[in-house]
Amino acid sequence: MASILDAKIDVIKGAGPRKISLLNTELGIFTVGQLLRHFPYRYEDRTQVHTVATMSPEMDFVQLKGKFRRFETKGDGKKKRYIGYFDDGTGIIEATWFRGIHWISQKLAVGMPYLVCGKPQSFGSSMSIPHPEVEEQGATGTGKSSLAIHPVYPTTERMKTGTLDSKALSRLQSSAVEIIKNAVPDNLPEKMRTFFELMPRGEAIRQVHFPDTTAKLQAARLRLKFEELFFGQMKILRDKLERQGQTPGIVMERARLVKDFYEKHLPFELTGAQKRVTREVYADMKSGTQMNRLIQGDVGSGKTMVAFLCVLLAVSSGTQAALMVPTEILADQHFQGLGEFADKLGIRLALLTGSTRKRVRDKMLAELAAGELHLIVGTHALLEDRVMFKRLGLAIIDEQHRFGVAQRSKLWSKNKDIFPHVLVMTATPIPRTLAMTVYGDLDVSVIDEMPAGRKPIKTSHLTDASRLKIFSFMRSEIQKGRQVYIVYPLIEESSKADLKDLMDGYESVSRAFPDLPLSIVHGRMKPADKEYEMARFSKGETKIMVATTVIEVGVNVPNATVMVIENAERFGLAQLHQLRGRVGRGGEQSYCLLITKDKLSRDSKIRMETMVKTNNGFEIADTDLKLRGPGDMSGTRQSGVEDLRIADLAQDGNILRQARRAAKHILSKDPKLESEENQPIRSYLDQRNGGGITWGRIS
Ligand SMILES: Nc1ncnc2c1ncn2[C@@H]1O[C@H](COP(=O)(O)OP(=O)(O)OP(=O)(O)O)[C@@H](O)[C@H]1O
């Protein structure tokens, strides 16, 4: 059944060819439903009158009641402006116009009662409202406008010059709301709406654009956010159900190597969390259904050991395993680290990266295809088509947000007949809300315990003025036998200025520590040179490692106890936390020194304060999400997160949890959505999948 929401926007009164073309090209809007899903991003509440005395530049919108004292024209050419001094009895502000000066000066008069609305700004020591709306006060002291709360829509520059500004959009929305009157079927069952006290859909659409009161606006937004999140979760959970029902997995039960390893080679007692997560993974691998599991564990929580224990079960059961990591340094480190155990257990292990020589690679690929290699560690070079296995049983992806869903599924198809089990590991903790959407298709295990004896890292925020103190602190730690990292930002590997910073830093460290062997590693070095320097540092031959963020992910040198981060304001929170995680990996007290310039932006200050205050990755991830917004978090691109139009994952965690619970509850009772009461959900999902109602795309 086609819906009015699917009708082309031509049916809307006032939508002429010029406006339609702007809606198409600027906003990708073609249908009435898409237009209605272009929500206001803020509202101007004209039910309240503010005062000059209490207003501040942080306010989005103010409405003032008073009179103009005088007008004057200032400046020339582009700087020419017309200023009205508006007095509301509590103070005076400047109303400023840069355009339409002639017209405004004709229209406004000194001493008349007006309402002035707009966004306040501070201008030197005084306050001004640029291009305010000015309206004569009616007899009751209010404006003539019939609307109490005005919607303000996102627009682009081209729309504004093409006369499709927020006001014009609001008129189109008004016609659209008029057209759909009573014709929008609800897509949530009555019972669910009553339970969660949700407004009916049609009413919510009207209220979100043209709210009668603030309370109704809030109820409308809640209803639409819930709907958006509910259908997102519904899709994820249904896909998962389908996959679980359909995708058989290799049954892995033979644990000879696991037993061997536990009895003879386990280097330390596993933490409770490592044991629990290993059990969860083993249960999946034995279940006969293909595993898709995410292991989340804060930096240094010991994910590698869990991954290795899973490899042992896969290899014992006669299959091969692959471990894919984001950098060559890390691949090399895992190859060295696991190699030690692999040798003892008779597991044949190989390393494949972009810099593996052709001759070595050809031999390796042949052995892999013949099933003679048991475990291969590598970078995305593993994804190449010619890398084929005899029987890949377990694919582990240490993803750190760097591999997308598409790449993940490429690894799945490395077997011809059956999908391997897939284990994704991530160290950057993702806020729970985001995990539910980004990784909603995976089962999640969390390693929420650090190995015994770890001391929380002490973090300080310093400026260049403390340079001497920093050097003497480094020296005292090195004298105790420890090692130090100094990290410089190199955001673009090609940035010359950044490279110069790094080199200058290296020179000044060499001058300060002429007696000590140093290492330097950056992205422009040849992979073999990087590995060589990393290995020297790792073995303790060099005491200070000056590096760019190439060492950010996964590098493990437990004897390093000091992490100095230069120009720390240029790093994001997730990255700072990752870098800090390179220390505190052994039993010794470790330190992180964040060095910034004196003057910091508000966001940079919050980032530094957060780092000093907490070592908890989840807390840091939450703050990061709030500062940056989910659209900007890497790894969210393919997930559908950016399709959220009204829900905000940083704010709406509670609604998401409720929506997910509701979706789970419904699917547990009625997985195929056959019951009468679930028909609204089903028909909405069906229509959407079949290109029906396009109230936005969710998948
Ligand atoms: N149960 C344990 N007891 C003591 N040490 C452990 C334990 N588990 C792991 N370790 C050690 O802790 C360090 C960090 O472990 P690992 O490299 O596996 O962490 P990770 O979770 O992969 O961290 P990252 O994400 O930072 O790479 C390693 O030196 C490892 O040998």
XYZ file of C-alpha atoms and ligand atoms in Angstrom:
730
model
C 0.000 0.000 0.000
C 1.561 3.258 -1.059
C 1.443 5.959 1.521
C 1.048 9.665 1.317
C 4.551 9.880 2.766
C 5.828 8.378 -0.475
C 4.185 11.027 -2.635
C 6.588 13.277 -4.553
C 7.120 16.712 -3.058
C 5.374 18.294 -6.058
C 2.088 17.664 -4.237
C 3.043 20.186 -1.591
C 1.505 23.618 -1.922
C 4.188 26.217 -2.548
C 6.804 23.737 -3.802
C 7.676 25.264 -7.168
C 10.359 23.916 -9.521
C 13.093 26.094 -8.025
C 12.406 24.980 -4.463
C 12.001 21.351 -5.522
C 15.324 21.435 -7.272
C 17.023 22.860 -4.169
C 15.401 20.244 -1.935
C 16.592 17.507 -4.317
C 20.136 18.662 -4.725
C 20.908 20.254 -1.384
C 19.093 17.922 0.993
C 18.370 14.784 -1.038
C 14.653 15.238 -0.389
C 12.253 13.843 -3.000
C 9.178 12.723 -1.081
C 6.779 14.163 1.473
C 8.063 11.674 4.053
C 11.660 12.734 3.497
C 10.696 16.369 3.848
C 8.902 15.695 7.106
C 11.942 13.859 8.342
C 13.994 17.002 7.875
C 13.518 18.043 11.478
C 14.061 21.453 13.032
C 17.423 21.584 14.775
C 16.236 24.176 17.252
C 13.160 26.182 18.176
C 12.533 29.782 18.977
C 10.268 29.979 21.954
C 8.205 33.132 21.597
C 6.094 32.428 24.631
C 8.802 33.996 26.772
C 10.100 37.542 26.938
C 13.740 37.905 28.027
C 15.535 40.967 29.326
C 18.723 42.659 28.220
C 20.006 42.419 31.784
C 19.765 38.622 31.891
C 20.639 37.629 28.336
C 24.005 36.132 27.372
C 25.791 35.175 24.152
C 25.314 31.478 24.999
C 21.550 31.778 24.450
C 20.297 30.541 21.089
C 17.381 32.863 20.930
C 15.955 35.799 22.838
C 12.831 37.874 22.524
C 12.919 41.396 23.959
C 10.193 43.954 24.458
C 11.085 47.676 24.323
C 11.806 50.731 22.167
C 14.568 51.993 19.904
C 16.316 55.034 21.415
C 18.104 56.046 18.198
C 19.539 54.717 14.943
C 22.838 55.384 13.187
C 24.808 54.212 10.156
C 28.440 53.276 10.727
C 31.346 52.207 8.514
C 31.818 52.186 4.722
C 31.693 49.700 1.909
C 31.459 46.134 3.143
C 31.625 47.271 6.750
C 28.660 49.597 6.417
C 26.000 48.769 8.978
C 22.849 50.216 10.438
C 22.563 50.100 14.215
C 19.446 50.531 16.334
C 19.934 51.040 20.087
C 17.163 49.024 21.673
C 16.183 49.695 25.289
C 13.940 47.330 27.256
C 14.168 49.155 30.572
C 16.843 46.786 31.940
C 19.604 47.756 29.510
C 20.434 48.631 25.914
C 21.585 46.326 23.118
C 22.614 47.015 19.543
C 20.416 45.659 16.764
C 22.685 45.505 13.705
C 21.899 45.200 10.007
C 24.480 44.748 7.262
C 21.989 44.227 4.445
C 18.678 45.843 3.497
C 19.684 49.001 5.368
C 17.569 51.331 3.276
C 14.440 49.284 3.767
C 14.961 48.809 7.517
C 15.630 52.491 8.092
C 12.325 53.343 6.413
C 10.404 50.746 8.381
C 11.533 51.289 11.978
C 10.917 54.312 14.139
C 12.303 55.672 17.407
C 10.020 55.358 20.447
C 7.537 52.788 19.068
C 6.886 49.592 21.116
C 8.534 46.627 19.357
C 9.351 42.971 19.898
C 12.914 42.161 18.848
C 14.025 38.542 18.367
C 17.265 36.854 17.427
C 20.504 35.261 18.521
C 22.533 37.455 20.878
C 26.272 37.899 20.375
C 28.848 39.683 22.425
C 30.505 42.455 20.497
C 33.453 43.917 22.367
C 32.063 44.956 25.703
C 28.488 45.354 24.451
C 25.851 42.883 23.263
C 24.287 42.880 19.851
C 21.715 40.961 17.857
C 22.682 40.769 14.205
C 19.771 40.912 11.756
C 17.036 40.589 14.364
C 13.417 40.160 13.529
C 11.444 43.172 14.575
C 7.702 43.190 15.028
C 5.321 45.820 16.305
C 3.764 44.923 19.611
C 0.048 44.221 19.324
C -2.526 45.698 21.689
C -1.836 42.916 24.186
C 1.873 43.508 24.098
C 2.521 40.350 22.099
C 3.498 40.008 18.450
C 1.075 39.285 15.656
C 2.587 35.960 14.777
C 0.178 33.146 15.593
C 2.902 30.604 16.384
C 4.265 30.356 19.890
C 7.245 28.103 19.195
C 8.919 28.563 15.819
C 10.895 25.756 14.208
C 14.342 26.528 12.788
C 15.548 24.153 10.047
C 19.028 23.273 8.884
C 19.696 24.904 5.522
C 22.677 25.293 3.265
C 24.182 28.506 1.895
C 22.808 27.766 -1.574
C 19.346 27.260 -0.156
C 19.462 30.606 1.589
C 20.494 32.478 -1.539
C 17.885 30.527 -3.478
C 15.157 31.850 -1.165
C 14.658 28.539 0.550
C 15.623 29.674 4.021
C 14.345 28.210 7.264
C 11.155 30.280 7.098
C 10.357 29.143 3.568
C 11.035 25.540 4.590
C 8.714 25.974 7.522
C 5.925 27.043 5.137
C 6.499 23.907 3.045
C 6.468 21.782 6.181
C 3.213 23.377 7.169
C 1.611 22.316 3.857
C 3.126 18.844 4.211
C 1.668 18.461 7.686
C -1.685 19.605 6.298
C -1.557 16.945 3.540
C -0.790 14.003 5.799
C -3.442 14.884 8.360
C -4.814 11.660 9.862
C -3.365 9.656 6.989
C -0.241 8.350 8.696
C -0.686 4.859 10.092
C 1.141 4.207 13.313
C 4.072 1.807 13.023
C 4.159 0.892 16.708
C 1.523 -1.353 18.291
C -1.039 0.342 20.492
C 0.056 -1.708 23.502
C 3.645 -0.630 23.180
C 2.661 2.997 22.767
C 0.597 2.853 25.914
C 3.339 1.086 27.835
C 6.013 3.623 26.919
C 3.534 6.519 26.915
C 4.368 7.431 23.333
C 2.451 9.981 21.303
C 0.686 8.683 18.164
C 2.854 8.985 15.074
C 0.825 11.497 13.071
C 0.496 13.764 16.065
C 4.235 13.528 16.762
C 5.066 14.531 13.193
C 2.836 17.584 13.494
C 4.096 18.579 16.924
C 7.766 18.215 16.080
C 7.374 20.783 13.322
C 4.760 23.025 14.881
C 4.633 22.449 18.619
C 1.670 23.746 20.589
C 3.618 23.742 23.836
C 7.097 22.825 25.029
C 5.703 19.731 26.754
C 4.104 18.480 23.530
C 7.319 19.163 21.632
C 9.233 17.016 24.084
C 6.696 14.216 23.862
C 6.861 14.364 20.060
C 10.640 14.236 19.989
C 10.650 11.335 22.431
C 8.201 9.400 20.277
C 10.205 9.982 17.080
C 13.534 9.172 18.702
C 12.087 5.980 20.117
C 10.724 4.985 16.724
C 14.013 5.648 14.987
C 16.031 3.662 17.523
C 13.463 0.885 17.797
C 13.466 0.144 14.072
C 17.258 0.363 13.960
C 17.499 -2.255 16.703
C 14.747 -4.327 15.134
C 16.747 -4.575 11.939
C 19.973 -5.483 13.714
C 18.334 -8.103 15.935
C 16.356 -9.671 13.103
C 19.496 -9.978 10.969
C 21.230 -11.602 13.866
C 18.388 -14.058 14.442
C 18.401 -14.955 10.802
C 22.138 -15.518 10.744
C 22.052 -17.631 13.870
C 19.344 -19.760 12.382
C 21.031 -20.210 9.046
C 24.779 -20.147 9.353
C 26.263 -23.359 10.595
C 29.655 -23.171 12.238
C 32.475 -25.648 12.523
C 32.108 -27.565 15.787
C 35.344 -27.217 17.723
C 35.670 -29.558 20.619
C 39.140 -30.976 20.579
C 41.230 -29.121 23.141
C 44.527 -30.999 23.216
C 46.684 -27.889 22.693
C 44.641 -25.878 25.176
C 45.297 -28.489 27.827
C 48.976 -28.658 26.951
C 49.334 -24.914 27.144
C 47.485 -24.572 30.446
C 49.529 -27.318 32.044
C 52.988 -26.432 30.793
C 53.308 -22.963 29.314
C 50.776 -20.489 30.678
C 53.023 -17.566 31.753
C 50.682 -16.107 34.366
C 47.396 -16.752 36.139
C 44.523 -15.559 33.925
C 42.316 -12.831 35.338
C 38.716 -13.718 36.169
C 37.566 -11.686 33.189
C 39.978 -13.435 30.810
C 38.682 -16.829 32.007
C 35.051 -15.797 31.661
C 35.498 -14.344 28.182
C 37.475 -17.393 27.028
C 34.615 -19.593 28.250
C 32.100 -17.473 26.342
C 34.109 -17.765 23.146
C 34.653 -21.505 23.561
C 30.925 -22.002 24.039
C 30.340 -20.265 20.698
C 33.024 -22.268 18.951
C 31.552 -25.532 20.167
C 27.950 -24.591 19.455
C 27.669 -25.560 15.783
C 26.572 -22.040 14.860
C 29.000 -19.582 13.367
C 30.420 -17.218 15.987
C 30.444 -13.443 15.528
C 31.740 -12.055 18.757
C 33.318 -8.804 19.833
C 35.758 -8.704 22.713
C 35.975 -5.286 24.262
C 38.764 -4.751 26.709
C 40.498 -1.638 27.865
C 44.116 -1.084 26.844
C 46.399 -3.614 28.475
C 43.596 -5.829 29.770
C 45.121 -8.901 28.138
C 43.116 -9.529 24.993
C 46.010 -11.125 23.147
C 46.154 -14.051 25.560
C 42.429 -14.687 25.137
C 42.845 -14.565 21.377
C 45.684 -17.073 21.573
C 43.645 -19.468 23.715
C 40.954 -19.364 21.032
C 43.531 -20.074 18.346
C 44.559 -23.160 20.329
C 41.021 -24.552 20.288
C 40.718 -23.913 16.545
C 44.068 -25.537 15.730
C 43.442 -28.499 18.069
C 40.216 -29.063 16.185
C 42.051 -29.418 12.894
C 41.447 -25.975 11.421
C 43.605 -22.923 10.685
C 43.458 -19.502 12.300
C 44.206 -15.959 11.108
C 44.969 -12.887 13.194
C 44.605 -9.587 11.362
C 45.943 -6.393 12.941
C 46.048 -2.777 11.766
C 49.788 -2.075 11.554
C 52.957 -3.871 10.501
C 54.647 -3.112 13.813
C 51.822 -4.774 15.656
C 51.776 -7.756 13.301
C 55.466 -8.181 13.902
C 55.049 -7.882 17.660
C 52.338 -10.543 17.732
C 54.399 -12.754 15.477
C 57.350 -12.523 17.890
C 55.205 -12.812 21.038
C 53.073 -15.732 19.917
C 55.982 -17.377 18.122
C 57.532 -18.272 21.438
C 54.495 -20.294 22.531
C 53.729 -21.610 19.061
C 57.176 -23.215 18.850
C 56.694 -24.987 22.155
C 53.320 -26.346 21.086
C 54.344 -27.355 17.585
C 52.086 -24.794 15.922
C 53.348 -23.552 12.542
C 53.063 -19.783 12.414
C 53.747 -17.236 9.624
C 53.748 -13.463 9.193
C 52.227 -11.797 6.139
C 52.366 -8.042 5.613
C 52.705 -5.645 2.696
C 56.462 -5.880 2.956
C 56.752 -9.670 2.909
C 59.067 -10.551 -0.005
C 57.487 -12.219 -3.004
C 59.483 -15.421 -2.742
C 58.630 -15.847 0.934
C 55.038 -14.905 0.286
C 54.540 -17.388 -2.556
C 55.846 -20.229 -0.436
C 53.718 -19.127 2.512
C 50.551 -18.940 0.424
C 51.145 -22.405 -0.959
C 51.611 -23.808 2.541
C 48.527 -22.008 3.744
C 46.405 -23.437 0.955
C 47.799 -26.904 1.651
C 46.883 -26.596 5.331
C 50.526 -26.863 6.437
C 50.466 -23.532 8.273
C 48.289 -23.377 11.361
C 48.255 -19.694 12.204
C 48.894 -16.642 10.077
C 49.396 -13.190 11.570
C 49.216 -10.198 9.298
C 47.887 -6.844 8.223
C 45.137 -6.270 5.664
C 47.455 -8.046 3.217
C 45.528 -11.089 4.498
C 42.433 -9.847 2.703
C 43.918 -10.220 -0.762
C 42.121 -12.713 -2.958
C 45.103 -14.992 -3.441
C 45.310 -15.666 0.294
C 43.336 -18.915 0.559
C 43.183 -21.439 3.345
C 42.658 -25.154 3.386
C 40.236 -24.815 6.250
C 40.077 -21.487 8.059
C 38.318 -22.084 11.349
C 38.865 -18.846 13.212
C 39.423 -15.299 11.954
C 40.478 -12.820 14.640
C 40.392 -9.151 13.799
C 42.111 -6.725 16.115
C 40.272 -3.878 14.679
C 40.658 -0.745 16.718
C 37.936 0.758 14.556
C 40.084 0.520 11.498
C 38.522 -2.295 9.568
C 34.963 -1.825 8.437
C 32.125 -4.302 8.302
C 32.780 -4.894 4.619
C 36.370 -5.924 5.249
C 35.302 -8.167 8.061
C 32.988 -10.079 5.778
C 35.767 -10.457 3.226
C 37.653 -12.601 5.692
C 34.572 -14.745 6.104
C 34.650 -15.823 2.517
C 38.140 -17.242 2.664
C 36.673 -20.723 2.853
C 34.631 -22.061 0.003
C 32.160 -24.118 1.947
C 31.711 -22.833 5.471
C 32.173 -19.512 7.261
C 34.930 -19.405 9.865
C 34.178 -18.240 13.369
C 34.863 -14.528 13.685
C 36.277 -12.786 16.719
C 36.655 -9.004 16.674
C 38.773 -7.358 19.340
C 38.720 -3.717 20.179
C 40.698 -1.799 22.758
C 39.138 1.609 22.373
C 36.124 1.138 24.558
C 33.038 2.170 22.716
C 30.284 3.722 24.768
C 27.600 1.121 25.283
C 25.092 3.110 23.263
C 27.353 3.179 20.263
C 28.345 -0.461 20.624
C 24.680 -1.402 20.359
C 24.448 0.281 16.998
C 27.934 -0.114 15.519
C 28.442 -3.661 16.693
C 24.814 -4.572 17.240
C 25.263 -7.567 14.942
C 27.922 -9.070 17.171
C 27.672 -10.722 20.561
C 29.761 -8.798 23.022
C 32.175 -9.983 25.729
C 33.894 -7.476 27.971
C 37.268 -7.919 29.697
C 36.606 -5.580 32.574
C 39.478 -6.470 34.862
C 43.164 -5.635 34.710
C 45.873 -8.208 35.462
C 46.794 -8.288 39.144
C 49.448 -5.917 40.410
C 48.794 -3.149 37.892
C 48.986 0.330 39.376
C 46.804 3.080 37.907
C 48.854 5.361 35.636
C 49.471 8.835 37.085
C 48.704 11.504 34.504
C 49.767 15.177 34.620
C 49.116 18.087 32.314
C 52.125 20.397 31.798
C 53.307 23.137 29.468
C 56.624 23.840 27.800
C 57.715 25.857 30.823
C 58.221 22.578 32.705
C 60.613 21.127 30.111
C 63.598 20.880 32.475
C 61.523 19.222 35.151
C 60.243 16.721 32.594
C 63.758 15.838 31.438
C 64.967 15.344 34.990
C 61.966 13.138 35.763
C 62.704 11.033 32.672
C 66.295 10.658 33.780
C 65.315 9.502 37.244
C 63.004 6.822 35.808
C 65.673 5.656 33.346
C 68.133 5.403 36.211
C 65.697 3.026 37.873
C 66.017 0.855 34.771
C 62.817 1.922 33.029
C 62.138 3.219 29.518
C 60.374 6.256 28.114
C 58.204 7.078 25.086
C 57.994 10.592 23.661
C 55.220 10.907 21.099
C 54.635 13.637 18.546
C 51.506 14.140 16.480
C 51.904 13.275 12.853
C 48.373 13.515 11.695
C 49.152 13.486 7.991
C 52.106 11.298 7.254
C 53.036 13.830 4.585
C 53.003 16.907 6.796
C 56.452 18.501 6.655
C 55.862 20.733 9.668
C 54.961 17.740 11.824
C 58.014 15.836 10.707
C 60.158 18.837 11.565
C 58.614 18.952 15.049
C 59.512 15.324 15.501
C 63.080 15.781 14.273
C 63.599 18.913 16.393
C 62.238 17.012 19.369
C 64.603 14.127 18.677
C 67.553 16.499 18.513
C 66.695 18.229 21.745
C 66.297 14.877 23.487
C 69.671 13.739 22.073
C 71.256 16.899 23.457
C 69.635 16.439 26.856
C 70.626 12.760 27.062
C 73.917 12.499 25.146
C 74.880 9.414 27.131
C 71.762 7.354 26.330
C 70.908 5.216 23.296
C 67.701 6.487 21.649
C 65.283 5.131 19.066
C 63.171 6.988 16.572
C 60.206 5.621 14.640
C 57.887 7.401 12.232
C 55.612 6.541 9.372
C 58.008 7.612 6.631
C 60.656 5.100 7.590
C 60.971 1.803 5.741
C 59.036 -0.978 7.515
C 62.239 -2.929 8.123
C 63.878 0.090 9.793
C 60.817 0.652 11.954
C 60.841 -2.958 13.049
C 64.547 -2.805 13.804
C 64.144 0.271 16.027
C 61.064 -1.178 17.739
C 62.936 -4.378 18.435
C 65.892 -2.475 19.958
C 63.562 -0.576 22.262
C 61.598 -3.676 23.095
C 64.778 -5.504 24.123
C 65.799 -2.545 26.309
C 68.812 -1.659 24.145
C 67.496 1.879 23.747
C 66.022 3.803 26.647
C 63.948 6.485 24.960
C 61.656 5.985 21.995
C 60.845 9.182 20.100
C 57.940 8.361 17.821
C 54.794 9.410 16.069
C 51.482 7.682 16.590
C 52.674 4.619 14.702
C 53.207 3.200 18.171
C 49.667 4.037 19.239
C 48.058 0.702 18.724
C 48.936 -2.363 20.686
C 52.680 -1.888 21.184
C 53.696 -3.843 24.244
C 56.911 -3.035 26.132
C 56.047 -3.658 29.793
C 59.291 -2.075 31.020
C 58.326 1.349 29.624
C 56.835 3.462 32.407
C 56.770 7.023 31.077
C 54.681 8.294 28.177
C 55.355 11.900 27.235
C 52.855 13.244 24.715
C 53.955 16.419 22.946
C 51.350 18.843 21.529
C 48.790 16.753 23.347
C 46.032 19.211 22.441
C 46.210 17.955 18.875
C 45.135 14.426 19.782
C 41.602 13.193 20.299
C 40.636 11.556 23.582
C 40.507 8.036 22.219
C 43.991 8.422 20.812
C 45.392 9.894 24.031
C 43.956 6.976 25.971
C 45.458 4.494 23.502
C 48.849 6.168 23.727
C 48.740 6.242 27.499
C 47.920 2.533 27.387
C 51.440 1.866 26.091
C 52.666 2.308 29.691
C 51.335 0.738 32.868
C 51.640 -2.706 31.282
C 53.901 -4.197 33.924
C 53.980 -4.074 37.712
C 55.794 -0.709 38.038
C 54.163 2.639 38.693
C 53.757 4.401 35.347
C 53.273 8.017 34.328
C 51.747 9.928 31.452
C 52.804 13.549 30.869
C 50.575 15.574 28.569
C 52.400 18.623 27.244
C 50.394 21.399 25.614
C 50.741 25.064 24.750
C 49.494 27.566 27.356
C 46.257 28.666 25.807
C 43.798 25.895 25.077
C 40.353 25.811 23.508
C 37.474 24.740 25.715
C 37.353 21.252 24.182
C 41.109 20.717 24.526
C 40.889 21.725 28.163
C 38.122 19.199 28.773
C 40.184 16.520 27.051
C 43.224 17.185 29.256
C 41.113 17.317 32.419
C 39.401 14.057 31.519
C 42.735 12.320 30.979
C 44.117 13.569 34.288
C 40.957 12.607 36.128
C 40.387 9.044 34.928
C 42.043 5.921 33.568
C 38.707 4.355 32.778
C 38.337 3.843 29.051
C 34.554 3.763 29.125
C 34.347 7.094 30.907
C 36.773 8.551 28.394
C 34.798 7.155 25.485
C 31.611 8.721 26.822
C 33.206 12.143 27.110
C 34.663 11.697 23.643
C 31.241 10.922 22.244
C 29.822 14.029 23.888
C 32.610 16.245 22.584
C 32.718 14.939 19.055
C 29.287 13.518 18.379
C 28.773 9.994 17.083
C 28.952 10.862 13.386
C 32.521 11.821 13.830
C 33.692 8.723 15.674
C 35.635 6.575 13.317
C 34.109 3.210 12.715
C 30.567 4.486 12.715
C 30.467 5.240 9.022
C 29.143 1.933 7.775
C 26.913 1.340 10.726
C 23.874 3.406 9.969
C 24.607 5.683 12.891
C 24.820 8.634 10.571
C 21.302 7.882 9.428
C 19.891 8.869 12.762
C 18.000 12.068 12.204
C 16.569 12.898 15.555
C 18.025 10.515 18.094
C 21.431 11.467 19.460
C 23.496 8.603 20.800
C 25.427 10.883 23.120
C 22.222 12.008 24.811
C 19.666 9.319 24.218
C 21.288 6.259 25.748
C 18.228 5.645 27.907
C 15.793 5.716 25.032
C 18.084 3.387 23.071
C 18.167 0.884 25.909
C 14.375 0.915 26.178
C 13.973 0.623 22.420
C 16.395 -2.300 22.322
C 14.624 -4.019 25.181
C 11.281 -3.552 23.444
C 12.664 -4.939 20.172
C 14.203 -7.937 21.944
C 11.005 -8.618 23.847
C 8.880 -8.583 20.717
C 11.256 -10.832 18.759
C 11.549 -13.305 21.623
C 7.761 -13.769 21.663
C 7.121 -13.438 17.962
C 10.331 -13.815 15.907
C 8.528 -13.731 12.570
C 6.203 -10.894 13.586
C 3.100 -12.934 12.830
C 0.776 -11.876 15.622
C -2.040 -9.465 14.970
C -0.736 -6.855 17.341
C 2.705 -6.749 15.681
C 1.342 -6.125 12.205
C 2.101 -2.380 12.301
C 5.776 -3.188 12.869
C 5.878 -5.833 10.222
C 4.159 -3.846 7.541
C 6.397 -0.875 8.240
C 9.517 -3.046 7.956
C 8.224 -4.794 4.821
C 7.260 -1.594 3.105
C 10.574 -0.061 3.898
C 12.543 -3.050 2.673
C 10.491 -3.164 -0.468
C 11.115 0.518 -1.123
C 7.758 1.449 0.344
C 7.383 4.141 2.944
C 10.595 6.021 2.901
C 10.679 7.686 6.212
C 14.392 7.571 5.767
C 16.655 4.635 5.278
C 17.811 2.697 8.281
C 19.962 -0.026 6.868
N 46.483 -12.432 33.468
C 47.587 -11.717 33.293
N 48.475 -11.545 34.300
C 49.599 -10.818 34.125
N 49.946 -10.228 32.975
C 49.124 -10.361 31.930
C 47.889 -11.102 32.023
N 47.267 -11.062 30.831
C 48.052 -10.333 30.018
N 49.166 -9.921 30.665
C 50.249 -9.071 30.147
O 49.736 -7.750 30.055
C 50.249 -7.064 28.928
C 49.114 -6.558 28.071
O 48.431 -7.633 27.464
P 47.918 -7.570 25.986
O 48.977 -7.044 25.102
O 47.265 -8.828 25.661
O 46.825 -6.454 26.195
P 45.742 -5.945 25.204
O 44.451 -6.056 25.882
O 45.906 -6.573 23.878
O 46.151 -4.435 25.185
P 46.188 -3.383 24.003
O 44.824 -3.193 23.545
O 46.743 -2.210 24.712
O 47.112 -3.931 22.994
C 51.146 -8.049 28.232
O 52.463 -7.806 28.640
C 50.669 -9.401 28.729
O 51.683 -10.375 28.719
